[in-house]
mmCIF file of C-alpha atoms in Angstrom:
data_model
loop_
_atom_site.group_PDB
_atom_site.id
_atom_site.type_symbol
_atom_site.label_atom_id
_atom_site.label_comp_id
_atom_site.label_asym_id
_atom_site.label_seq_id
_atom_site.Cartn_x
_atom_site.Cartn_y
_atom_site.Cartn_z
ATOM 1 C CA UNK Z 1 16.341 25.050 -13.224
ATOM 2 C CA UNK Z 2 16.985 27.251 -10.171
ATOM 3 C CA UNK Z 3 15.861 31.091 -10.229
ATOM 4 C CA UNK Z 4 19.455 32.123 -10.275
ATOM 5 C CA UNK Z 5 20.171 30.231 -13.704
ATOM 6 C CA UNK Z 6 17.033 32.132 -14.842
ATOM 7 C CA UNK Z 7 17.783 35.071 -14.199
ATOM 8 C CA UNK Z 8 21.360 34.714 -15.880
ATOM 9 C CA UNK Z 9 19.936 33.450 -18.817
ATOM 10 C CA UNK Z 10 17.502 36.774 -18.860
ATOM 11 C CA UNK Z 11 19.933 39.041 -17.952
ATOM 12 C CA UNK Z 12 22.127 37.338 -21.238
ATOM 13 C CA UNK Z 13 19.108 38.126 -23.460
ATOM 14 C CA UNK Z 14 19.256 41.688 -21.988
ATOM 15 C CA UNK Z 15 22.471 42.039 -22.592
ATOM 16 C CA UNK Z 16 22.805 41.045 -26.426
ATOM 17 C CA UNK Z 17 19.618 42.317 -27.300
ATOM 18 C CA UNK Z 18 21.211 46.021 -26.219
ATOM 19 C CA UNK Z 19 24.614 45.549 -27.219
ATOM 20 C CA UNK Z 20 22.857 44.555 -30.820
ATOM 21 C CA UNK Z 21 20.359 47.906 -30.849
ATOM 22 C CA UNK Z 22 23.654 50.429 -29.582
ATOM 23 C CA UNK Z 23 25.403 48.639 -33.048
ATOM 24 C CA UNK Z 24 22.420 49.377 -34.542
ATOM 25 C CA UNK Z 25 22.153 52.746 -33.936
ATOM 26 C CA UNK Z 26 26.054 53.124 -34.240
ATOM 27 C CA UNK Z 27 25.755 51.865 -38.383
ATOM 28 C CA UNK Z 28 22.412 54.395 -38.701
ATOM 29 C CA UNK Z 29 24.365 57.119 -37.220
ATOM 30 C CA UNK Z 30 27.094 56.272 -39.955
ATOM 31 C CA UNK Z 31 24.330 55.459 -42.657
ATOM 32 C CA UNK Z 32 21.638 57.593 -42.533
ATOM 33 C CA UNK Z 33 21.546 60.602 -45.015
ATOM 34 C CA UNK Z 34 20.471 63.798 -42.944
ATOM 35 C CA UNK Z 35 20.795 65.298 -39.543
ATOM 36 C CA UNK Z 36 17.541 64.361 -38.170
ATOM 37 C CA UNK Z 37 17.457 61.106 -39.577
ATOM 38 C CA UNK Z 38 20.576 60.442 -37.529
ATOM 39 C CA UNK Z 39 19.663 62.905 -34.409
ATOM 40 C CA UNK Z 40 16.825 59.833 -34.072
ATOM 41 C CA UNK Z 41 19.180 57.137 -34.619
ATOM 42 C CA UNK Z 42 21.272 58.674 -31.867
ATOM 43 C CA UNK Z 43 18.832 59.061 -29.559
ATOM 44 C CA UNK Z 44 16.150 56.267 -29.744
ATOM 45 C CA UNK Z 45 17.557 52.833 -30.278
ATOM 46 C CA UNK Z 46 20.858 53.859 -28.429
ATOM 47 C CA UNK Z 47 19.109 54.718 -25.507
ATOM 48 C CA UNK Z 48 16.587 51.879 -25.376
ATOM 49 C CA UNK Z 49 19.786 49.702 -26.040
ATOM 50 C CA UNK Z 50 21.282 51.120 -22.668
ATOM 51 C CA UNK Z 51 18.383 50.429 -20.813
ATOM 52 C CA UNK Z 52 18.608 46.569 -21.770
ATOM 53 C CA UNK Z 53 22.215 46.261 -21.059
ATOM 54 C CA UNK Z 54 21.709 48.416 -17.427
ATOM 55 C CA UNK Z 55 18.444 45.943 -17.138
ATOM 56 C CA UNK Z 56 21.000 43.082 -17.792
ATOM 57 C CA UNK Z 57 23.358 44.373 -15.297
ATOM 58 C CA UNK Z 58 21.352 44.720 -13.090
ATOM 59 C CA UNK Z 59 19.979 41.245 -13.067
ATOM 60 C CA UNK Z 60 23.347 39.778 -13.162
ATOM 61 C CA UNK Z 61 24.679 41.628 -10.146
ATOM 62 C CA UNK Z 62 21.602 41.850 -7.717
ATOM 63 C CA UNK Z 63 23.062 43.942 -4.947
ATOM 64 C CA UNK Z 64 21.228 47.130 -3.893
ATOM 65 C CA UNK Z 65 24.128 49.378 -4.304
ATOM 66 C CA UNK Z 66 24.586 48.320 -7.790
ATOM 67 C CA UNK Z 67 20.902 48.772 -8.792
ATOM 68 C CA UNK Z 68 20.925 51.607 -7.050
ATOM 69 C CA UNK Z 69 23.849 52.842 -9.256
ATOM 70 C CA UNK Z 70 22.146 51.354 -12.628
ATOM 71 C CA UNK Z 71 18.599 53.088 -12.409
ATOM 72 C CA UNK Z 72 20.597 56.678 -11.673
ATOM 73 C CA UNK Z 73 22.388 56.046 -14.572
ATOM 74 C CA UNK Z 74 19.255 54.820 -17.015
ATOM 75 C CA UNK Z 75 16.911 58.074 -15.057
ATOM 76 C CA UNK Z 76 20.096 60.447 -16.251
ATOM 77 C CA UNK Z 77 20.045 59.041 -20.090
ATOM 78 C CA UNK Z 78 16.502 59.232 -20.010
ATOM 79 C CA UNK Z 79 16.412 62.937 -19.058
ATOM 80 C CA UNK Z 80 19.382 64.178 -20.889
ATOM 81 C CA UNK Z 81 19.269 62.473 -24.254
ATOM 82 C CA UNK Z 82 15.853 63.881 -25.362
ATOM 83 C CA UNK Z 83 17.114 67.480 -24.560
ATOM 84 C CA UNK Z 84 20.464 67.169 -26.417
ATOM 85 C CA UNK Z 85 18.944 65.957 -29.570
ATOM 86 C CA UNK Z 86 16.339 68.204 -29.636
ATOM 87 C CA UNK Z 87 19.004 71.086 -28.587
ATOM 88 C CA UNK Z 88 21.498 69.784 -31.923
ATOM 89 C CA UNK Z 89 18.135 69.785 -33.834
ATOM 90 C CA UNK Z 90 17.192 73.274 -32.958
ATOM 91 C CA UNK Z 91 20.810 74.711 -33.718
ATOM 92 C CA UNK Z 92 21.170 73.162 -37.009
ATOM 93 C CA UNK Z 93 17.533 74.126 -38.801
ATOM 94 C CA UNK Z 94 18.707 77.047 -39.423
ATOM 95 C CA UNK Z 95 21.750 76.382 -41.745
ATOM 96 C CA UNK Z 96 21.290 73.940 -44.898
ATOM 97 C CA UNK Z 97 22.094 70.358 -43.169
ATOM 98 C CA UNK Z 98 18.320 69.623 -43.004
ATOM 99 C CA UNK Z 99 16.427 67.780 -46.167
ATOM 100 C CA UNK Z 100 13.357 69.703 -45.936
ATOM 101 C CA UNK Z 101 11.964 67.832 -49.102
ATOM 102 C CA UNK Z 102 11.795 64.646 -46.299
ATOM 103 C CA UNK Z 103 9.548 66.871 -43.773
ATOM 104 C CA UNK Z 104 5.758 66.096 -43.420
ATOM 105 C CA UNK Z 105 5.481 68.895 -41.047
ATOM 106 C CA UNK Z 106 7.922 72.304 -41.181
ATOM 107 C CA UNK Z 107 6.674 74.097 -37.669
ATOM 108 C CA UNK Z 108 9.842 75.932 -37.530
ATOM 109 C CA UNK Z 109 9.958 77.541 -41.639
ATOM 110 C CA UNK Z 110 7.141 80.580 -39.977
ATOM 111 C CA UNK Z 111 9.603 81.209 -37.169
ATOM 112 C CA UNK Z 112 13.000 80.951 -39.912
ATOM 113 C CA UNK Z 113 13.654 84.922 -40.190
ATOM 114 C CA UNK Z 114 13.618 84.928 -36.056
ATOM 115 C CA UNK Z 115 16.013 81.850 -35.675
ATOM 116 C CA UNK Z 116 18.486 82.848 -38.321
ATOM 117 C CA UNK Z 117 18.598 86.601 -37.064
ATOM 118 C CA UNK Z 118 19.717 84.846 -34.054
ATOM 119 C CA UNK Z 119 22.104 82.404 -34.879
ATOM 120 C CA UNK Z 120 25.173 83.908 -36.439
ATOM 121 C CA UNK Z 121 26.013 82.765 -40.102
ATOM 122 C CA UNK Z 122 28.521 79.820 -40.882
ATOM 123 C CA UNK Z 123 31.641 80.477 -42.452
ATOM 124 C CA UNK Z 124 31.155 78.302 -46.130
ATOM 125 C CA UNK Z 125 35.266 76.680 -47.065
#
């Protein structure tokens, strides 16, 4: 078996394995009952997912400008998604889509009167 055949059948593996986790965290996002619950759906398997399919990419293409292209792409997810989940996390404790009955740790209920004297009230239908 020649390293090229290897590498396709690797780069196969890479690819189902994080087209599977992104349809994963698709059905959680979908499934899961509260907004943290599917804030880490969204941004754990879904990125990790990415990563195996740019990792598959990768392998199957093996040029430099292509790689090249691929790690920007996986550095970019791996900076932003962390920061937008915690951002839609942050803007949502304030108003009732949180379960706090599911919380181990409330760091934020101190700090409550501050965030929702900041935040301006929803309109309820």
């Amino acid at each position: 078996m020649s390293l090229d055949a290897v590498l396709d059948i690797v780069a196969a593996v890479c690819l189902i394995s994080g087209a599977l986790l992104s349809l994963a965290a698709g059905m959680a996002l979908v499934r899961f009952p509260d907004l943290l619950a599917r804030m880490h759906a969204a941004a754990k398997p879904q990125v990790l997912g990415l990563l195996l399919v740019l990792l598959g990419c990768g392998l199957r293409l093996r040029t430099g400008v292509d790689i090249t292209t691929l790690v920007l792409i996986g550095v970019f997810q791996l900076a932003t998604a962390p920061v937008a989940a915690h951002m839609v996390g942050r803007a949502a404790y304030p108003h009732d889509d949180i379960r706090t009955d599911l919380l181990l740790t409330d760091e934020l209920a101190p700090h409550l009167d501050r965030l929702s004297a900041t935040t301006p009230p929803t309109p309820t239908p």
